[in-house]
């Protein structure tokens, strides 16, 4: 089958907290004339990001949880793509492109491999390219410490530097030079809040059969074992009771100050007492944002869910502290 007859797939990757969901939301919101089907992967057992995507313009959003696509849930990826293809062929769904957003701990090479070596998938889909986000503030340290971050950069067709407003021009230039040294064939662009042109992120043609071995020197390394940063764990905290905002803000400041280096990623959807809006928490190390989301609908169940990913996390302390931040809890 000709490549133009198959559905293009964009693999969106980048280390924890690099801004993948922000960029994906921009893709979903822009008027580019393409219908996108999205496959969301989360390392923890709850996918917070899929709940804050712009669903009105997505053909379908599929969540795979509790593992990363490059190892434990690759079967889920195959099933999700097969189901999307079947529903499209049956006329139940209409979409022009699939975007796979991997967890920040996934390596892109095995994800691409799944699409290339599975005959049934290869007949329907073609890998258009790998887009990797790099956090301007934390990217250099992540590249030093985590093999996953190195793989994500080395395998990219496009490199997007996010959060450039948080660093000096000199630091930004140093990171960009490092990325170009690591992967000289990938185009690099600085984008604030996911503002990258759609035509630059799509129709890349990075995996055309005639040139894939030249363009992707890492391609033959698919057979090697997958390395993950040792000791990374995740856990989820939930409650059906609202938070006291003052208590929660105090705990968040304390936890990020004491345990910031170990908190690779933390995020959640929160309910505060007396507030009609749900709130979205996004955090990386000591940097976090808390922004108002859509209002709670009267009939829907309210509550909070928080996901923590890190090394040596003080789970007991975090759970007890969060419990004490609930409205009416004894301190």
Coordinates of N, CA and C in Angstrom, one line a residue, residues 103-229:
X103 N 3.9 8.5 27.7 CA 4.3 9.0 29.1 C 5.7 9.5 29.0
X104 N 6.1 10.4 29.9 CA 7.4 11.0 29.9 C 8.5 10.0 30.2
X105 N 8.2 8.8 30.6 CA 9.2 7.8 30.8 C 9.4 6.8 29.7
X106 N 8.7 7.0 28.6 CA 8.7 6.1 27.5 C 9.8 6.5 26.5
X107 N 10.4 5.4 25.9 CA 11.4 5.6 24.8 C 10.6 5.5 23.5
X108 N 10.8 6.3 22.5 CA 10.0 6.3 21.3 C 10.3 5.2 20.4
X109 N 11.5 4.6 20.4 CA 11.9 3.6 19.4 C 11.0 2.4 19.5
X110 N 10.7 1.8 20.6 CA 9.8 0.6 20.6 C 8.4 0.9 20.2
X111 N 8.0 2.2 20.4 CA 6.6 2.6 20.0 C 6.6 2.6 18.5
X112 N 7.6 3.1 17.9 CA 7.7 3.1 16.4 C 7.8 1.7 15.9
X113 N 8.6 0.9 16.6 CA 8.8 -0.5 16.1 C 7.5 -1.2 16.1
X114 N 6.6 -1.0 17.1 CA 5.3 -1.6 17.1 C 4.5 -1.3 15.8
X115 N 4.6 -0.1 15.3 CA 3.9 0.3 14.2 C 4.5 -0.2 12.9
X116 N 5.8 -0.5 12.9 CA 6.4 -1.0 11.7 C 6.4 -2.5 11.5
X117 N 6.5 -3.2 12.6 CA 6.7 -4.7 12.4 C 5.4 -5.4 12.5
X118 N 4.4 -4.8 13.0 CA 3.1 -5.5 13.1 C 2.4 -5.3 11.7
X119 N 2.3 -6.4 11.0 CA 1.8 -6.3 9.6 C 0.4 -5.7 9.5
X120 N -0.5 -6.0 10.4 CA -1.9 -5.5 10.3 C -1.9 -4.0 10.5
X121 N -1.0 -3.5 11.5 CA -0.9 -2.1 11.7 C -0.2 -1.3 10.6
X122 N 0.9 -2.0 10.1 CA 1.7 -1.3 9.0 C 0.8 -1.2 7.7
X123 N -0.2 -2.0 7.5 CA -1.1 -1.9 6.4 C -2.0 -0.7 6.5
X124 N -2.3 -0.3 7.7 CA -3.2 0.8 7.9 C -2.5 2.1 8.2
X125 N -1.4 2.1 8.9 CA -0.8 3.3 9.4 C 0.7 3.4 8.9
X126 N 1.1 4.7 8.9 CA 2.5 5.0 8.6 C 3.0 6.0 9.6
X127 N 4.2 5.8 10.1 CA 4.8 6.7 11.1 C 5.3 7.9 10.3
X128 N 4.7 9.1 10.6 CA 5.1 10.3 10.0 C 6.3 10.9 10.6
X129 N 6.4 10.9 12.0 CA 7.5 11.4 12.6 C 7.4 11.4 14.1
X130 N 8.5 11.7 14.8 CA 8.6 11.7 16.3 C 8.9 13.2 16.7
X131 N 8.0 13.7 17.5 CA 8.2 15.1 18.0 C 8.5 15.0 19.4
X132 N 9.6 15.6 19.8 CA 10.1 15.5 21.2 C 10.1 16.9 21.8
X133 N 9.5 17.1 23.0 CA 9.6 18.3 23.8 C 10.7 18.2 24.8
X134 N 11.3 19.4 25.0 CA 12.4 19.5 26.0 C 12.1 20.7 26.9
X135 N 12.1 20.5 28.2 CA 11.8 21.6 29.1 C 13.1 22.5 29.2
X136 N 13.0 23.8 28.9 CA 14.1 24.6 28.9 C 14.7 24.8 30.3
X137 N 13.9 24.7 31.4 CA 14.4 24.9 32.7 C 15.1 23.6 33.3
X138 N 14.5 22.5 33.0 CA 15.0 21.2 33.6 C 15.6 20.3 32.6
X139 N 15.6 20.6 31.3 CA 16.0 19.7 30.3 C 17.4 19.3 30.4
X140 N 18.4 20.2 30.7 CA 19.8 19.8 30.8 C 20.0 18.8 31.9
X141 N 19.4 19.0 33.1 CA 19.5 18.1 34.2 C 18.9 16.7 33.9
X142 N 17.7 16.8 33.2 CA 17.1 15.5 32.8 C 17.9 14.7 31.8
X143 N 18.6 15.4 30.9 CA 19.4 14.7 30.0 C 20.6 14.1 30.7
X144 N 21.1 14.7 31.7 CA 22.3 14.2 32.5 C 21.9 13.0 33.3
X145 N 20.6 12.9 33.8 CA 20.3 11.9 34.8 C 19.4 10.8 34.2
X146 N 18.7 11.0 33.1 CA 17.7 10.0 32.7 C 18.0 9.5 31.3
X147 N 18.2 8.2 31.1 CA 18.4 7.6 29.7 C 17.2 7.8 28.8
X148 N 16.0 7.9 29.4 CA 14.8 8.0 28.6 C 14.8 9.4 27.9
X149 N 15.3 10.5 28.6 CA 15.3 11.8 28.0 C 16.3 11.8 26.9
X150 N 17.5 11.1 27.0 CA 18.5 11.0 26.0 C 17.9 10.3 24.7
X151 N 17.2 9.2 24.9 CA 16.6 8.5 23.8 C 15.6 9.3 23.1
X152 N 14.8 10.1 23.9 CA 13.7 10.9 23.2 C 14.3 12.0 22.3
X153 N 15.4 12.6 22.8 CA 16.1 13.6 21.9 C 16.7 12.9 20.7
X154 N 17.4 11.8 21.0 CA 18.2 11.2 19.9 C 17.3 10.6 18.8
X155 N 16.1 10.3 19.1 CA 15.2 9.7 18.1 C 14.2 10.6 17.4
X156 N 14.3 11.9 17.7 CA 13.4 12.9 17.3 C 13.6 13.3 15.9
X157 N 12.5 13.6 15.2 CA 12.5 14.3 13.9 C 12.3 15.8 14.1
X158 N 11.6 16.2 15.1 CA 11.4 17.6 15.5 C 11.7 17.7 17.0
X159 N 12.4 18.8 17.4 CA 12.6 19.1 18.8 C 12.0 20.4 19.1
X160 N 11.2 20.4 20.2 CA 10.5 21.6 20.6 C 11.0 22.0 22.0
X161 N 11.5 23.1 22.2 CA 12.0 23.6 23.5 C 10.8 24.4 24.1
X162 N 10.4 23.9 25.3 CA 9.2 24.6 26.0 C 9.7 25.4 27.2
X163 N 8.9 26.2 27.7 CA 9.1 27.0 28.9 C 10.4 27.8 28.8
X164 N 10.6 28.4 27.6 CA 11.8 29.2 27.4 C 11.8 30.5 28.3
X165 N 10.6 30.9 28.7 CA 10.5 32.2 29.5 C 11.0 32.0 30.9
X166 N 11.3 30.8 31.3 CA 11.8 30.5 32.6 C 13.3 30.5 32.7
X167 N 14.0 30.7 31.6 CA 15.5 30.6 31.6 C 16.1 31.9 30.9
X168 N 17.4 32.1 31.1 CA 18.0 33.2 30.5 C 18.3 32.9 29.0
X169 N 18.5 33.9 28.2 CA 18.9 33.6 26.8 C 20.1 32.8 26.6
X170 N 21.1 33.0 27.5 CA 22.3 32.2 27.5 C 22.1 30.7 27.7
X171 N 21.2 30.5 28.7 CA 20.9 29.1 29.1 C 20.1 28.4 27.9
X172 N 19.2 29.2 27.3 CA 18.5 28.7 26.2 C 19.4 28.3 25.0
X173 N 20.3 29.2 24.7 CA 21.2 29.0 23.6 C 22.1 27.8 23.9
X174 N 22.5 27.6 25.2 CA 23.3 26.4 25.5 C 22.6 25.1 25.3
X175 N 21.3 25.1 25.8 CA 20.5 23.9 25.6 C 20.3 23.6 24.1
X176 N 19.9 24.6 23.4 CA 19.7 24.4 21.9 C 20.9 23.8 21.2
X177 N 22.1 24.4 21.6 CA 23.4 23.8 21.0 C 23.6 22.4 21.4
X178 N 23.2 22.0 22.7 CA 23.4 20.6 23.1 C 22.5 19.7 22.4
X179 N 21.2 20.1 22.1 CA 20.3 19.3 21.4 C 20.7 19.1 20.0
X180 N 21.2 20.1 19.3 CA 21.7 20.0 18.0 C 22.9 19.1 17.9
X181 N 23.8 19.1 18.9 CA 24.9 18.2 19.0 C 24.5 16.8 19.1
X182 N 23.4 16.5 20.0 CA 22.9 15.2 20.2 C 22.2 14.6 19.0
X183 N 21.5 15.5 18.3 CA 20.7 15.1 17.1 C 20.8 16.1 16.0
X184 N 21.8 16.1 15.2 CA 22.0 17.2 14.2 C 21.0 17.2 13.1
X185 N 20.2 16.1 12.9 CA 19.3 16.0 11.8 C 17.9 16.5 12.2
X186 N 17.6 16.7 13.4 CA 16.3 17.2 13.9 C 16.2 18.7 13.9
X187 N 15.2 19.2 13.3 CA 15.0 20.7 13.4 C 14.6 21.0 14.8
X188 N 15.0 22.2 15.3 CA 14.7 22.7 16.6 C 14.0 24.0 16.6
X189 N 13.0 24.1 17.4 CA 12.2 25.3 17.5 C 11.8 25.5 19.0
X190 N 11.8 26.8 19.4 CA 11.4 27.3 20.7 C 9.9 27.6 20.6
X191 N 9.1 27.0 21.5 CA 7.7 27.3 21.5 C 7.2 27.6 22.9
X192 N 6.5 28.7 23.1 CA 5.9 29.0 24.3 C 4.4 28.5 24.4
X193 N 4.1 27.8 25.4 CA 2.7 27.3 25.6 C 2.2 26.4 24.4
X194 N 3.2 25.7 23.9 CA 2.8 24.8 22.8 C 2.5 25.4 21.5
X195 N 3.0 26.7 21.3 CA 2.7 27.4 20.1 C 3.7 27.1 19.0
X196 N 3.5 26.0 18.3 CA 4.3 25.5 17.2 C 3.4 25.3 16.0
X197 N 3.9 25.7 14.8 CA 3.0 25.6 13.6 C 2.6 24.1 13.3
X198 N 1.4 23.9 13.0 CA 0.9 22.6 12.7 C 1.7 21.9 11.6
X199 N 1.9 22.7 10.5 CA 2.6 22.1 9.3 C 4.0 21.8 9.6
X200 N 4.6 22.3 10.7 CA 6.0 22.0 11.0 C 6.0 20.7 11.9
X201 N 4.9 20.4 12.6 CA 4.8 19.2 13.4 C 4.3 18.0 12.7
X202 N 3.7 18.2 11.5 CA 3.0 17.1 10.8 C 3.6 17.1 9.4
X203 N 3.3 16.0 8.7 CA 3.7 15.7 7.3 C 5.3 15.8 7.2
X204 N 5.9 15.2 8.2 CA 7.4 15.2 8.3 C 8.0 14.2 7.4
X205 N 7.4 13.0 7.2 CA 8.0 12.0 6.4 C 9.3 11.4 6.9
X206 N 9.4 11.4 8.2 CA 10.6 11.0 8.8 C 10.9 9.5 8.7
X207 N 9.9 8.7 8.4 CA 10.1 7.3 8.4 C 9.7 6.7 7.0
X208 N 10.0 7.4 6.0 CA 9.9 6.9 4.6 C 10.8 5.7 4.4
X209 N 10.4 4.6 3.9 CA 11.3 3.4 3.8 C 12.6 3.6 3.1
X210 N 12.6 4.5 2.1 CA 13.8 4.7 1.4 C 15.0 5.4 2.1
X211 N 14.6 6.1 3.2 CA 15.6 6.8 3.9 C 15.7 6.6 5.4
X212 N 14.9 5.7 5.9 CA 14.8 5.6 7.4 C 16.1 5.2 8.0
X213 N 16.9 4.3 7.4 CA 18.2 3.9 8.0 C 19.2 5.0 8.0
X214 N 19.1 5.9 7.0 CA 20.0 7.1 7.0 C 19.6 8.1 8.0
X215 N 18.3 8.3 8.1 CA 17.8 9.4 8.9 C 17.8 9.0 10.4
X216 N 17.6 7.7 10.7 CA 17.5 7.3 12.0 C 18.6 6.3 12.4
X217 N 19.8 6.8 12.7 CA 20.9 5.8 13.0 C 20.6 5.0 14.2
X218 N 19.6 5.4 15.1 CA 19.2 4.6 16.2 C 18.3 3.4 15.9
X219 N 17.8 3.4 14.6 CA 16.8 2.4 14.2 C 17.2 1.0 14.5
X220 N 18.5 0.5 14.2 CA 18.9 -0.9 14.4 C 18.9 -1.2 15.9
X221 N 18.8 -0.3 16.8 CA 19.0 -0.6 18.2 C 17.7 -1.1 18.9
X222 N 16.6 -1.3 18.1 CA 15.4 -1.7 18.6 C 15.5 -3.0 19.5
X223 N 16.4 -3.9 19.2 CA 16.5 -5.2 19.8 C 17.0 -5.1 21.2
X224 N 17.7 -4.0 21.6 CA 18.3 -3.9 22.9 C 17.3 -3.8 24.0
X225 N 17.7 -4.1 25.2 CA 16.8 -4.0 26.3 C 16.5 -2.6 26.6
X226 N 15.3 -2.4 27.2 CA 14.8 -1.0 27.5 C 15.4 -0.6 28.9
X227 N 16.0 0.5 29.0 CA 16.5 1.0 30.2 C 15.6 2.1 30.8
X228 N 15.3 2.0 32.0 CA 14.5 3.1 32.7 C 15.3 3.6 33.9
X229 N 15.1 4.8 34.2 CA 15.7 5.4 35.4 C 15.3 4.5 36.6

